[in-house]
Amino acid sequence: MAWHDVASVDEFEVDAPKVVQVGEVPIAVFQLDNGFFAISDVCTHEYARLSEGFCEDGKVECPLHQACFDIRTGKALDEPAEVDVATYPTRVDRGIVQVDL
Amino acid sequence: MLVGNETDLPYDRPPLSKEILLGEEQPRGLMQRSHDAFAAQRIDLRLGTHIARLNATAAHVETQTGDLIPYDSLVIATGARARTLPLPIASDPRVLTLRSLADARALRGHLRLGLRLAVMGAGLIGLEVAAAAARQGCLVTVLELADRVMARCVPSRISARIESWHRAADVQLRLSCPVRDVRAERDCLRIATDTDDIEVDLLLVAIGAVPNTELAQETGVAVQDGILADECGRTSAPSIFAAGEVARILQPSGHYKRFETWQVAQYQPISVAHAICGVDKPYLDLPWHWTDQYKHNVQIIGDCGLGLEWLEREDAEGRLAALGVDPDGRLQAAILIDNGREVTPLRRLIMANRPIPRERLLDAALSFKQLHVA
Ligand SMILES: Cc1cc2nc3c(=O)[nH]c(=O)nc-3n(C[C@H](O)[C@H](O)[C@H](O)COP(=O)(O)OP(=O)(O)OC[C@H]3O[C@@H](n4cnc5c(N)ncnc54)[C@H](O)[C@@H]3O)c2cc1C
Ligand code: FES
């Protein structure tokens, strides 16, 4: 496990995630009311990048077939996806948001 | 008890005309569950079992092998079958249709570099097959009666865009091209059109679906291109419900409509289950379906019927929103290309059902989400 930089805190906008690629794994990092949350950027239904989906109220919708995931827990909330997405720990270090992988 | 005449475990159909044809054996999108998953829900799953008759008076169904299955409530969810070619050649092994996983695997078994494939019908399934086959190196010709592709569900400018993807992949699109005859020759099929004959190795017939209403019809349940059902899935017969694509569902407008979409199979049965338990939970979802062709995703929401004026918003990356507005300025339908992020905001704008000035609809500085809140 290691911490990877995502972006500085002030680069984040509400409902607009930042994506980092750690090795093979693309990770989407969202700013919500109570902090930063990181999930795998790849939908568990087929293949689409969740960071390109609509997000609101702590949920993100897949842009391809509208499966819905909880950004805090990674939980799959609506069909057609049934498998949760992975979540990753985040922290803020000297103004930089980081994700642990 | 869940009874079905296919032998495969239940699955979602969308990957059949996409990932399966591209060679994936078990794409994630099939969503196939194990026998154990059904058992865990206390569902007695009977595969490979065809229901031959329904006796509504005695409240039982009869399988093809003569077993009687009694019921308190019966849900008819028999879906639809592919419409076949109305010619004797339809039974030739080189003439295929696509509805089931078995059909998809059979079709994939034929696809190879240089195969001459004709696809009859430029609807969603025909075009998805054309896209997958072109990517596998087949020489694809699409034959369509109408003068544009997907004429049933999108306006002409969207058809033109979709046609351009296929042309770029060297798919021959023959529009306004009725098939007059298909003849078997020793080493090819000969398809006669008004202008010439086309020789191919394989013909996929993708000319629509026919709802499997026979069981209902024979018993006197009201049927009219689908089993007529109210918003909760009740049919004209007590204790008999219709679910999914076979149902023709009462709309708020007072008309009945049948939907050939994953959405209706996923969500309308929830209303049916409530109705069986005596709870009214009308199915009122805004119609929505998608198609994936090449690298593109197209999503269609609302009713794209006639009488709408179409406005378009497109960004620098080619993400498109086509907006169908009625004469009162109300948004009735939308088509999104590679722009799935806007589905929910636009669905809300359509549901709000209020006139929106066209300058605002076209103002790229205003997101659809902002428009809804405003
Ligand atoms: C190739 C293909 C691709 C598609 N892609 C998309 C897409 O990308 N997006 C989208 O929104 N929609 C798509 N659809 C549409 C969607 O899959 C269908 O609308 C959906 O499958 C309907 O589900 P259903 O359960 O109502 O019926 P079905 O899926 O047809 O299921 C009915 C089942 O009942 C069985 N049956 C019928 N009669 C009997 C009987 N007498 N006894 C026992 N069993 C019987 C049938 O064999 C079948 O297994 C696609 C459909 C196809 C065929
Ligand atoms: S790929 Fe995400 S819902 Fe289908």
mmCIF file of C-alpha atoms and ligand atoms in Angstrom, chain B residues 3-6 13-14 16-18 49-51 77-80 98-99 125 128 212 215 243-246 260-263 265 289-290, ligand 1:
data_model
loop_
_atom_site.group_PDB
_atom_site.id
_atom_site.type_symbol
_atom_site.label_atom_id
_atom_site.label_comp_id
_atom_site.label_asym_id
_atom_site.label_seq_id
_atom_site.Cartn_x
_atom_site.Cartn_y
_atom_site.Cartn_z
ATOM 1 C CA VAL B 3 -40.801 -21.978 -15.595
ATOM 2 C CA GLY B 4 -38.961 -21.298 -18.841
ATOM 3 C CA ASN B 5 -38.402 -23.190 -22.059
ATOM 4 C CA GLU B 6 -34.757 -22.206 -22.528
ATOM 5 C CA ARG B 13 -30.168 -10.164 -23.407
ATOM 6 C CA PRO B 14 -28.277 -6.926 -24.250
ATOM 7 C CA LEU B 16 -26.161 -11.105 -27.123
ATOM 8 C CA SER B 17 -25.842 -8.661 -30.002
ATOM 9 C CA LYS B 18 -22.645 -7.091 -28.630
ATOM 10 C CA THR B 49 -39.926 -26.641 -19.694
ATOM 11 C CA HIS B 50 -42.367 -25.351 -22.286
ATOM 12 C CA ILE B 51 -45.861 -24.397 -21.178
ATOM 13 C CA ALA B 77 -43.716 -13.170 -18.907
ATOM 14 C CA THR B 78 -43.162 -14.978 -22.170
ATOM 15 C CA GLY B 79 -41.469 -12.040 -23.906
ATOM 16 C CA ALA B 80 -41.225 -12.058 -27.659
ATOM 17 C CA LEU B 98 -31.156 -13.486 -32.931
ATOM 18 C CA ARG B 99 -33.153 -13.656 -29.728
ATOM 19 C CA ILE B 125 -30.400 -5.451 -33.150
ATOM 20 C CA GLU B 128 -25.510 -3.944 -33.335
ATOM 21 C CA ASN B 212 -45.533 -14.579 -27.336
ATOM 22 C CA LEU B 215 -51.168 -18.884 -24.161
ATOM 23 C CA ALA B 243 -44.958 -8.837 -17.152
ATOM 24 C CA GLY B 244 -42.168 -7.486 -19.346
ATOM 25 C CA GLU B 245 -42.019 -7.291 -23.099
ATOM 26 C CA VAL B 246 -45.159 -9.390 -23.701
ATOM 27 C CA GLU B 260 -39.111 -3.892 -26.217
ATOM 28 C CA THR B 261 -36.620 -2.737 -23.625
ATOM 29 C CA TRP B 262 -34.502 -4.016 -20.805
ATOM 30 C CA GLN B 263 -36.149 -1.357 -18.638
ATOM 31 C CA ALA B 265 -38.337 -6.297 -18.078
ATOM 32 C CA HIS B 289 -33.450 2.258 -23.752
ATOM 33 C CA TRP B 290 -29.970 2.198 -25.122
HETATM 34 C C1 LIG C 1 -30.265 -9.425 -29.014
HETATM 35 C C2 LIG C 1 -30.995 -8.469 -28.111
HETATM 36 C C3 LIG C 1 -30.345 -7.330 -27.646
HETATM 37 C C4 LIG C 1 -30.996 -6.414 -26.816
HETATM 38 N N1 LIG C 1 -30.327 -5.299 -26.390
HETATM 39 C C5 LIG C 1 -30.969 -4.388 -25.627
HETATM 40 C C6 LIG C 1 -30.293 -3.200 -25.202
HETATM 41 O O1 LIG C 1 -29.125 -2.973 -25.515
HETATM 42 N N2 LIG C 1 -30.979 -2.317 -24.434
HETATM 43 C C7 LIG C 1 -32.287 -2.520 -24.073
HETATM 44 O O2 LIG C 1 -32.861 -1.666 -23.394
HETATM 45 N N3 LIG C 1 -32.946 -3.640 -24.460
HETATM 46 C C8 LIG C 1 -32.322 -4.567 -25.226
HETATM 47 N N4 LIG C 1 -32.989 -5.700 -25.644
HETATM 48 C C9 LIG C 1 -34.415 -5.885 -25.242
HETATM 49 C C10 LIG C 1 -34.569 -6.655 -23.943
HETATM 50 O O3 LIG C 1 -33.555 -7.610 -23.796
HETATM 51 C C11 LIG C 1 -35.911 -7.353 -23.918
HETATM 52 O O4 LIG C 1 -36.904 -6.388 -24.034
HETATM 53 C C12 LIG C 1 -36.099 -8.186 -22.637
HETATM 54 O O5 LIG C 1 -35.323 -9.344 -22.750
HETATM 55 C C13 LIG C 1 -37.532 -8.558 -22.381
HETATM 56 O O6 LIG C 1 -37.550 -9.399 -21.256
HETATM 57 P P1 LIG C 1 -38.762 -10.376 -20.917
HETATM 58 O O7 LIG C 1 -38.346 -11.114 -19.696
HETATM 59 O O8 LIG C 1 -40.021 -9.624 -20.915
HETATM 60 O O9 LIG C 1 -38.856 -11.400 -22.150
HETATM 61 P P2 LIG C 1 -37.772 -12.425 -22.681
HETATM 62 O O10 LIG C 1 -36.406 -11.968 -22.357
HETATM 63 O O11 LIG C 1 -38.121 -12.697 -24.088
HETATM 64 O O12 LIG C 1 -38.052 -13.737 -21.796
HETATM 65 C C14 LIG C 1 -39.182 -14.549 -21.996
HETATM 66 C C15 LIG C 1 -38.795 -16.004 -21.759
HETATM 67 O O13 LIG C 1 -39.970 -16.811 -21.778
HETATM 68 C C16 LIG C 1 -39.716 -17.979 -22.538
HETATM 69 N N5 LIG C 1 -41.018 -18.505 -23.023
HETATM 70 C C17 LIG C 1 -41.813 -17.985 -23.986
HETATM 71 N N6 LIG C 1 -42.939 -18.740 -24.134
HETATM 72 C C18 LIG C 1 -42.831 -19.751 -23.235
HETATM 73 C C19 LIG C 1 -43.678 -20.858 -22.908
HETATM 74 N N7 LIG C 1 -44.844 -21.062 -23.526
HETATM 75 N N8 LIG C 1 -43.260 -21.718 -21.949
HETATM 76 C C20 LIG C 1 -42.095 -21.526 -21.305
HETATM 77 N N9 LIG C 1 -41.269 -20.485 -21.575
HETATM 78 C C21 LIG C 1 -41.629 -19.614 -22.533
HETATM 79 C C22 LIG C 1 -38.796 -17.484 -23.623
HETATM 80 O O14 LIG C 1 -38.090 -18.547 -24.235
HETATM 81 C C23 LIG C 1 -37.876 -16.554 -22.825
HETATM 82 O O15 LIG C 1 -36.847 -17.271 -22.210
HETATM 83 C C24 LIG C 1 -32.357 -6.647 -26.458
HETATM 84 C C25 LIG C 1 -33.013 -7.797 -26.921
HETATM 85 C C26 LIG C 1 -32.357 -8.699 -27.741
HETATM 86 C C27 LIG C 1 -33.082 -9.916 -28.244
#
